[in-house]
Coordinates of C-alpha atoms and ligand atoms in Angstrom, one line a residue:
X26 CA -0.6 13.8 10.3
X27 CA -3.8 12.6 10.1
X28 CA -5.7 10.1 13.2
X29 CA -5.6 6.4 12.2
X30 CA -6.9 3.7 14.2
X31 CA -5.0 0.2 13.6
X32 CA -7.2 -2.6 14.3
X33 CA -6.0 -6.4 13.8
X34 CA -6.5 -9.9 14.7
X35 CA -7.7 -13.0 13.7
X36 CA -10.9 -14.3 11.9
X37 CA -14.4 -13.6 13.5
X38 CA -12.8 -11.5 16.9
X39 CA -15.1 -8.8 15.8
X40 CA -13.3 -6.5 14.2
X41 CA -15.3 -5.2 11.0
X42 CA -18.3 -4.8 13.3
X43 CA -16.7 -2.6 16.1
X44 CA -14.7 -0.9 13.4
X45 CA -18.0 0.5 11.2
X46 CA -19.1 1.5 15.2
X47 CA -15.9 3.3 16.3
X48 CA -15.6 5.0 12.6
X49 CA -19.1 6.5 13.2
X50 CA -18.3 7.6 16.6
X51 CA -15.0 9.3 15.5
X52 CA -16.1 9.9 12.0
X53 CA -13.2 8.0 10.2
X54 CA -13.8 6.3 7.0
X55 CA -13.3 2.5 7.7
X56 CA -11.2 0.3 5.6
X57 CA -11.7 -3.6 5.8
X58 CA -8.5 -4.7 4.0
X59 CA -9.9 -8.1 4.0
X60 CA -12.6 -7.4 1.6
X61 CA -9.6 -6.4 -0.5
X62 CA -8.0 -9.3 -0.4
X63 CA -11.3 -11.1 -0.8
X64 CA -11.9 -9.3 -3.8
X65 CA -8.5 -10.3 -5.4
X66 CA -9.6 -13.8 -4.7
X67 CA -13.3 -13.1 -6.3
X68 CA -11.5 -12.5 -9.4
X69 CA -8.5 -14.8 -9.2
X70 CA -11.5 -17.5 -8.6
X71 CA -13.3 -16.3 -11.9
X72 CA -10.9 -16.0 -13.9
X73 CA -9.1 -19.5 -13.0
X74 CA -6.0 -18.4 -11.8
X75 CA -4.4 -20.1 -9.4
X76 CA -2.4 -18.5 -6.3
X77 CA 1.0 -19.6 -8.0
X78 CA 0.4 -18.3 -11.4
X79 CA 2.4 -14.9 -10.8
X80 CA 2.3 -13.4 -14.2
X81 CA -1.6 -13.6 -14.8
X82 CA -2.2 -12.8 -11.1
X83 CA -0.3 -9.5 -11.3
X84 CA -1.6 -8.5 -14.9
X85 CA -5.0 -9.6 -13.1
X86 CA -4.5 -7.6 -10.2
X87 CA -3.4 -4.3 -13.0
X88 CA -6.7 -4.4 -14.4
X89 CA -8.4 -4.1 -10.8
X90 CA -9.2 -0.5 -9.1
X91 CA -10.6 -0.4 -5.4
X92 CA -12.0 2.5 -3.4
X93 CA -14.7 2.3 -0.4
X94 CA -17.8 4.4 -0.2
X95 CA -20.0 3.9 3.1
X96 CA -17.8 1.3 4.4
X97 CA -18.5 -0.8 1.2
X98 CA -15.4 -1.7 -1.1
X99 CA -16.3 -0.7 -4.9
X100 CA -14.3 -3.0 -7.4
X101 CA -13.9 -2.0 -11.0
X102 CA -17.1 0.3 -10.1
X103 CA -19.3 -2.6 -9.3
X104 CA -20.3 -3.0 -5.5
X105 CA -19.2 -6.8 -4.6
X106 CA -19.3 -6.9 -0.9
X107 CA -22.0 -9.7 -0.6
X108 CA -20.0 -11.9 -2.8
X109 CA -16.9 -11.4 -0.8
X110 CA -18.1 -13.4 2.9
X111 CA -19.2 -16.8 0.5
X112 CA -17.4 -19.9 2.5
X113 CA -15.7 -20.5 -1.6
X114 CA -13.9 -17.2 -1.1
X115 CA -13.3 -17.7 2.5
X116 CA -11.8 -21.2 2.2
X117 CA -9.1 -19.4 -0.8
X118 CA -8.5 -16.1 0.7
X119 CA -5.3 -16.7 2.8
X120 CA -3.8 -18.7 -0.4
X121 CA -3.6 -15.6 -2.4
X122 CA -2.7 -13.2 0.9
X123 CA 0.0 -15.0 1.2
X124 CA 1.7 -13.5 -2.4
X125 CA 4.4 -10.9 -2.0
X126 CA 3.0 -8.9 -5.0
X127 CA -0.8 -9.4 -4.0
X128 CA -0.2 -7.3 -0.8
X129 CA 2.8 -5.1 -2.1
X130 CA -0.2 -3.6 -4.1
X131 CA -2.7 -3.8 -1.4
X132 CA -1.0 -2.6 1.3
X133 CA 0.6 0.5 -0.8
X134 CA -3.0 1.1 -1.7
X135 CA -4.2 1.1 2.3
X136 CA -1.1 3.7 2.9
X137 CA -2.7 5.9 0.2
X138 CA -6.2 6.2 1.6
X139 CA -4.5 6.4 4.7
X140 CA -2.6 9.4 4.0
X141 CA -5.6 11.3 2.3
X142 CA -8.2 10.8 5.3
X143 CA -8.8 9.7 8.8
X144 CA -9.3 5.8 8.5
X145 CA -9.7 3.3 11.1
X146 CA -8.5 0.2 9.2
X147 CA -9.1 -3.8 10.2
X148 CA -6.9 -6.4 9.1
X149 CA -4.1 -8.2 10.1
X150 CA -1.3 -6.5 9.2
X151 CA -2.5 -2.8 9.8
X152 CA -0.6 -2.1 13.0
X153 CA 2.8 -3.7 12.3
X154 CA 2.8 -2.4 8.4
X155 CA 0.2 -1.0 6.8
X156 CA -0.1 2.5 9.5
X157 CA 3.3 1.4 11.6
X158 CA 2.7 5.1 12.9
X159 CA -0.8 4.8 13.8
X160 CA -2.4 6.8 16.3
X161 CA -4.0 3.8 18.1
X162 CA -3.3 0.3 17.9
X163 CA -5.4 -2.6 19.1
X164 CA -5.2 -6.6 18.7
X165 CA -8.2 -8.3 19.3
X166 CA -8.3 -11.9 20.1
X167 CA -11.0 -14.7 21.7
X168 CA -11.0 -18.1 21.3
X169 CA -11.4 -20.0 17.8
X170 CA -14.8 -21.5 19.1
X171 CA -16.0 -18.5 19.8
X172 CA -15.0 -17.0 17.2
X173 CA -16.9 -19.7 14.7
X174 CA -19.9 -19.3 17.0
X175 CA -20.3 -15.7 15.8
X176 CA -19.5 -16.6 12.3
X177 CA -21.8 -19.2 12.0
X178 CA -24.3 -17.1 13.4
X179 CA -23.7 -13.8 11.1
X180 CA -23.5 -16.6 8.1
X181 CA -26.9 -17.9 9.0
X182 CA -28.8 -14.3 9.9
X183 CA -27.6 -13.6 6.3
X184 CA -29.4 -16.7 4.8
X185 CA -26.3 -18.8 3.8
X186 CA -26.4 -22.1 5.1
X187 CA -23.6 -23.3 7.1
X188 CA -22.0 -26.0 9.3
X189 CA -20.3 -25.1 12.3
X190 CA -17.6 -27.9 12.6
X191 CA -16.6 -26.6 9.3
X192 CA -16.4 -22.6 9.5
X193 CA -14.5 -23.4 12.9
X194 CA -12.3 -25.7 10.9
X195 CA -11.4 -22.7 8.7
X196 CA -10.6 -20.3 11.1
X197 CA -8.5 -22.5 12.7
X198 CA -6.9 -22.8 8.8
X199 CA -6.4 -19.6 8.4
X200 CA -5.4 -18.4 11.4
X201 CA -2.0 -21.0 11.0
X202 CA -1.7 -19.7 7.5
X203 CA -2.3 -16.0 8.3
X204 CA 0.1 -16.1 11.1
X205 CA 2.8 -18.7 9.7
X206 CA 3.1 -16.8 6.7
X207 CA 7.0 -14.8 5.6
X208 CA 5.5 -11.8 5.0
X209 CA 3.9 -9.7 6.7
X210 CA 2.2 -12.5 9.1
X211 CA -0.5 -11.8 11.6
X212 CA 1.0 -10.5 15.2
X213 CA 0.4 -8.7 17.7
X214 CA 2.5 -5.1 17.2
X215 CA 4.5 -4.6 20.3
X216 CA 2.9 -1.3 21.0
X217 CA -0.8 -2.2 20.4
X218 CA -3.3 -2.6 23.0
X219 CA -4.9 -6.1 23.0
X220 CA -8.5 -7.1 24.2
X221 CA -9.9 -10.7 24.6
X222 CA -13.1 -10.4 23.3
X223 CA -13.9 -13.4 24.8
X224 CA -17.7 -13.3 26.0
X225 CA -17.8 -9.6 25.9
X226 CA -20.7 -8.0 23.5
X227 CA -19.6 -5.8 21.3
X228 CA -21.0 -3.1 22.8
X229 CA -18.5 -3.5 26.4
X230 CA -15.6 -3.6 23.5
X231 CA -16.8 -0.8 21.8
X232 CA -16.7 1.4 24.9
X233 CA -13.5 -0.2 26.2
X234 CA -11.6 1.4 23.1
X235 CA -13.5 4.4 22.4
X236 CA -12.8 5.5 26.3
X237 CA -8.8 4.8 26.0
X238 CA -9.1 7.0 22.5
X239 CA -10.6 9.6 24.2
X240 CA -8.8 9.5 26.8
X241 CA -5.5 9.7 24.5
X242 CA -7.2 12.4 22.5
X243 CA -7.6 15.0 25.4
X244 CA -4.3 14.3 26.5
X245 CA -2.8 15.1 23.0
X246 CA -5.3 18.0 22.6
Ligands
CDP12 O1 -13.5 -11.3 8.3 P1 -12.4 -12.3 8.6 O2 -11.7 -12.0 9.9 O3 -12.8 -13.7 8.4 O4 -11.3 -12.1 7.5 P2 -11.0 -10.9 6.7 O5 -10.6 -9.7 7.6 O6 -12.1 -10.7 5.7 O7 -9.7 -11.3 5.9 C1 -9.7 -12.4 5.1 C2 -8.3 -13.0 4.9 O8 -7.6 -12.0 4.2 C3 -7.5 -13.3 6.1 O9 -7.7 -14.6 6.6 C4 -6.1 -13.1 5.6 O10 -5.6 -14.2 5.0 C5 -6.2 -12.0 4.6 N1 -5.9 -10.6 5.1 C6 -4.5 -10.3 5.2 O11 -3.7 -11.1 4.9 N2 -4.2 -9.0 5.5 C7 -5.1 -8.1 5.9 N3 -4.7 -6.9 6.2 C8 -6.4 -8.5 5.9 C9 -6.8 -9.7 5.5

């Protein structure tokens, strides 16, 4: 079987960032599952269809092919990824997560990659469906204002202009959609660990996990 690290929580508790920094330290290919579900949106949004329009969102979603090199999610060959964190996709994203087929596809895609290499994958489904078997499992949570505060922050370092008020109106959005949703909603798995990142940097959370994998890895060595 091959090592998989399960990573999943809510918007902005820092899990892309510490993700790209564990997969370097363990050498595993990271997976952001949201920037595939970001992606669907990109091209749901261009090509005006609407969440509930099931037949032209799964012929849509037929015509799209996803793989990741160096962390960065290549769609149809084309690298997207700066398109993908725009508030316009962020604001439509959990609309189209929502849809049965959207993440039948998605997730049977994430199980694929999964089974081929060692991944350490971010989302919020990872733990309880996506790698129910995975080798570690963590859930990481801090507060929606804190949260916003770092997203308003990466937003702005990358030259898009943003309001606050709104970004934390979002999270706060998505996080009732994400985790209201039938399937497959955001939780907690029972057998993952979970860290409040609360005013920790992400260096303290980096070392918290990579010491309790290593750990766990000399024991099963
Ligand atoms: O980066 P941020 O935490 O804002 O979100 P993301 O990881 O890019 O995910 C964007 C959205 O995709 C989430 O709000 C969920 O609606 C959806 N998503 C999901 O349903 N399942 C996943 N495994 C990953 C993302």
């Amino acid at each position: 079987m091959n090592l998989s690290v399960a990573i999943d929580g809510p918007a902005g508790a820092g899990k892309s960032t510490i993700a790209k920094l564990l997969g370097e330290k363990f050498n595993l290919m990271y997976i952001n599952t949201g920037s595939m579900y970001r992606a669907v949106t990109l091209k749901a949004l261009e090509n005006h269809i609407k969440a509930e329009n099931l037949n032209e969102l799964n012929s849509l979603m037929d015509d799209l092919s996803m793989h990741f090199e160096n962390d960065r999610l290549i769609l149809n060959g084309v690298d997207v990824n700066d398109e993908l964190t725009v508030p316009k996709i962020s604001n439509n994203v959990s609309a189209y997560a929502s849809i049965k087929e959207v993440r039948e596809k998605l997730v049977k895609l994430q199980q694929n990659i999964a089974e081929n290499f060692n991944v350490i994958m971010d989302g919020r489904d990872i733990g309880t469906v996506v790698l129910k078997n995975a080798t570690f499992k963590f859930f990481l949570t801090a507060t929606p204002e804190e949260r916003a505060d770092r997203r308003y922050k990466e937003l702005i370092s990358k030259g898009i202009n943003s309001n606050y008020d709104e970004i934390l109106q979002d999270i706060k959005r998505r996080d009732y959609i994400d985790s209201h949703r039938d399937i497959d909603p955001l939780k907690k798995a029972d057998d993952a660990i979970e860290i409040d990142t609360t005013g920790l940097g992400i260096s303290e959370v980096v070392d918290k996990m990579a010491c309790i994998i290593e750990e766990t890895l000399k024991e099963i060595n």
